[in-house]
Amino acid sequence: MGRYMVNKIGIDTNVLIRYITQDDDQSKIASDFLESLTTQNQGFINHVVMVEVVWVLSRAYKKSRAQIAMILDEILSIPVFEFENRQVLLQALHLYKTTKADYSDLVICQINKTFSCNNTVTFDKTAYEKAGMTSIIEFQQLNK
């Protein structure tokens, strides 16, 4: 069997948002483009785009955590999309569904875990209480 080359096309946040929301003239263009993707002509979505999608849906569109989680589930299940690291995004999504942590903090923490970081230090109280990060103050006190 011959091997074939897969063409990857990076997808920006605004394209996904137009596709998800279907709320302006650009939505049809985004839909036509995304629906034309195939396993040989894939869309690539990086971590920054996924974090921005959550931020835009939450802030600009006032979507609930449950609605956002459902949308992320759908995006992550689309077979013509390739992700920077699907496992990181799936782990962050699982925690997003079960905690009150910000999605961006969860993604940061999960990325750091994939690079064998024992801790991710932060000043953000919510991040260390909800996202699995470590208070930098506590970390310094414990490691003196």
Coordinates of C-alpha atoms in Angstrom, one line a residue:
M1 CA 0.0 0.0 0.0
G2 CA 1.2 3.5 -0.8
R3 CA 1.5 6.2 1.8
Y4 CA -0.3 9.4 1.2
M5 CA 0.5 12.9 2.5
V6 CA -2.0 14.6 4.7
N7 CA -2.5 18.3 4.1
K8 CA -3.1 20.2 7.3
I9 CA -4.7 23.6 7.4
G10 CA -4.5 25.6 10.7
I11 CA -7.8 26.9 11.9
D12 CA -8.0 30.2 13.8
T13 CA -10.4 30.9 16.7
N14 CA -12.7 33.2 14.6
V15 CA -13.4 30.4 12.1
L16 CA -14.5 28.0 14.8
I17 CA -16.6 30.7 16.5
R18 CA -18.3 31.6 13.3
Y19 CA -19.1 27.9 12.7
I20 CA -20.3 27.3 16.2
T21 CA -22.4 30.4 16.6
Q22 CA -23.8 30.8 13.0
D23 CA -24.5 34.4 13.8
D24 CA -23.2 36.5 10.9
D25 CA -22.4 36.5 7.2
Q26 CA -19.0 34.8 7.8
S27 CA -20.7 31.8 9.3
K28 CA -21.6 30.3 5.9
I29 CA -18.0 30.7 4.7
A30 CA -16.7 29.0 7.9
S31 CA -19.2 26.2 7.6
D32 CA -18.5 25.6 3.9
F33 CA -14.8 25.5 4.6
L34 CA -14.9 23.2 7.7
E35 CA -17.5 20.9 6.2
S36 CA -15.1 20.5 3.1
L37 CA -12.3 19.0 5.3
T38 CA -11.4 15.4 4.9
T39 CA -9.0 12.9 6.5
Q40 CA -6.6 13.8 3.7
N41 CA -7.2 17.5 4.0
Q42 CA -7.5 18.1 7.8
G43 CA -8.0 21.1 10.0
F44 CA -5.4 21.6 12.7
I45 CA -6.4 23.2 16.0
N46 CA -3.8 24.2 18.6
H47 CA -4.2 24.7 22.3
V48 CA -4.4 28.5 22.1
V49 CA -7.3 28.3 19.7
M50 CA -9.2 25.9 22.1
V51 CA -8.6 28.2 25.0
E52 CA -9.7 31.3 23.0
V53 CA -12.9 29.4 21.9
V54 CA -13.8 28.9 25.6
W55 CA -13.0 32.5 26.4
V56 CA -15.1 33.9 23.5
L57 CA -18.1 31.6 24.2
S58 CA -18.0 32.4 27.9
R59 CA -17.4 36.1 27.7
A60 CA -18.9 37.3 24.4
Y61 CA -21.7 34.8 24.0
K62 CA -22.4 34.1 27.7
K63 CA -22.5 30.4 27.3
S64 CA -22.7 28.3 30.4
R65 CA -19.9 25.8 31.5
A66 CA -22.2 22.9 30.5
Q67 CA -22.9 24.4 27.0
I68 CA -19.2 25.1 26.5
A69 CA -18.3 21.5 27.6
M70 CA -20.8 20.1 25.1
I71 CA -19.3 22.3 22.3
L72 CA -15.8 21.2 23.2
D73 CA -16.9 17.5 23.3
E74 CA -18.2 18.0 19.8
I75 CA -15.2 19.7 18.4
L76 CA -12.8 17.1 19.9
S77 CA -14.9 14.3 18.3
I78 CA -14.7 15.6 14.8
P79 CA -12.5 13.2 12.9
V80 CA -11.2 15.7 10.3
F81 CA -9.7 17.8 13.1
E82 CA -6.2 17.2 14.3
F83 CA -5.1 18.7 17.6
E84 CA -1.9 19.8 19.1
N85 CA -2.4 17.2 21.8
R86 CA -5.9 15.8 21.9
Q87 CA -5.2 13.9 25.2
V88 CA -4.2 17.2 27.0
L89 CA -7.5 18.8 25.8
L90 CA -9.6 15.8 26.8
Q91 CA -8.0 15.7 30.3
A92 CA -8.6 19.5 30.6
L93 CA -12.2 19.1 29.4
H94 CA -12.9 16.3 31.9
L95 CA -11.6 18.5 34.8
Y96 CA -13.5 21.5 33.3
K97 CA -16.7 19.5 33.6
T98 CA -16.0 18.4 37.2
T99 CA -14.4 21.5 38.8
K100 CA -14.9 25.3 38.8
A101 CA -11.4 25.9 37.4
D102 CA -10.8 28.0 34.3
Y103 CA -10.2 26.0 31.1
S104 CA -7.0 27.9 30.4
D105 CA -5.5 27.0 33.8
L106 CA -6.5 23.4 33.3
V107 CA -4.8 23.3 29.8
I108 CA -1.7 24.9 31.2
C109 CA -1.5 22.4 34.0
Q110 CA -2.1 19.4 31.7
I111 CA 0.5 20.6 29.2
N112 CA 3.0 20.9 32.1
K113 CA 2.2 17.4 33.3
T114 CA 2.9 16.0 29.8
F115 CA 6.4 17.6 30.1
S116 CA 6.9 15.8 33.5
C117 CA 6.5 18.9 35.7
N118 CA 5.8 17.9 39.2
N119 CA 4.2 21.3 40.0
T120 CA 2.8 24.3 38.2
V121 CA 3.3 27.3 40.4
T122 CA 0.9 30.3 40.3
F123 CA -0.3 33.3 42.3
D124 CA -3.8 32.6 41.1
K125 CA -5.8 31.3 44.1
T126 CA -8.5 29.7 41.9
A127 CA -5.9 27.9 39.8
Y128 CA -4.2 26.3 42.8
E129 CA -7.4 25.5 44.6
K130 CA -9.3 24.2 41.6
A131 CA -7.0 23.4 38.6
G132 CA -4.3 21.4 40.4
M133 CA -1.6 24.0 40.4
T134 CA 0.5 24.9 43.4
S135 CA 0.7 28.2 45.3
I136 CA 4.1 29.7 44.6
I137 CA 4.2 30.9 48.1
E138 CA 3.5 27.5 49.6
F139 CA 5.9 25.9 47.1
Q140 CA 8.7 28.2 48.2
Q141 CA 8.0 27.6 51.9
L142 CA 8.1 23.8 51.4
N143 CA 11.3 23.9 49.4
K144 CA 13.5 26.1 51.6

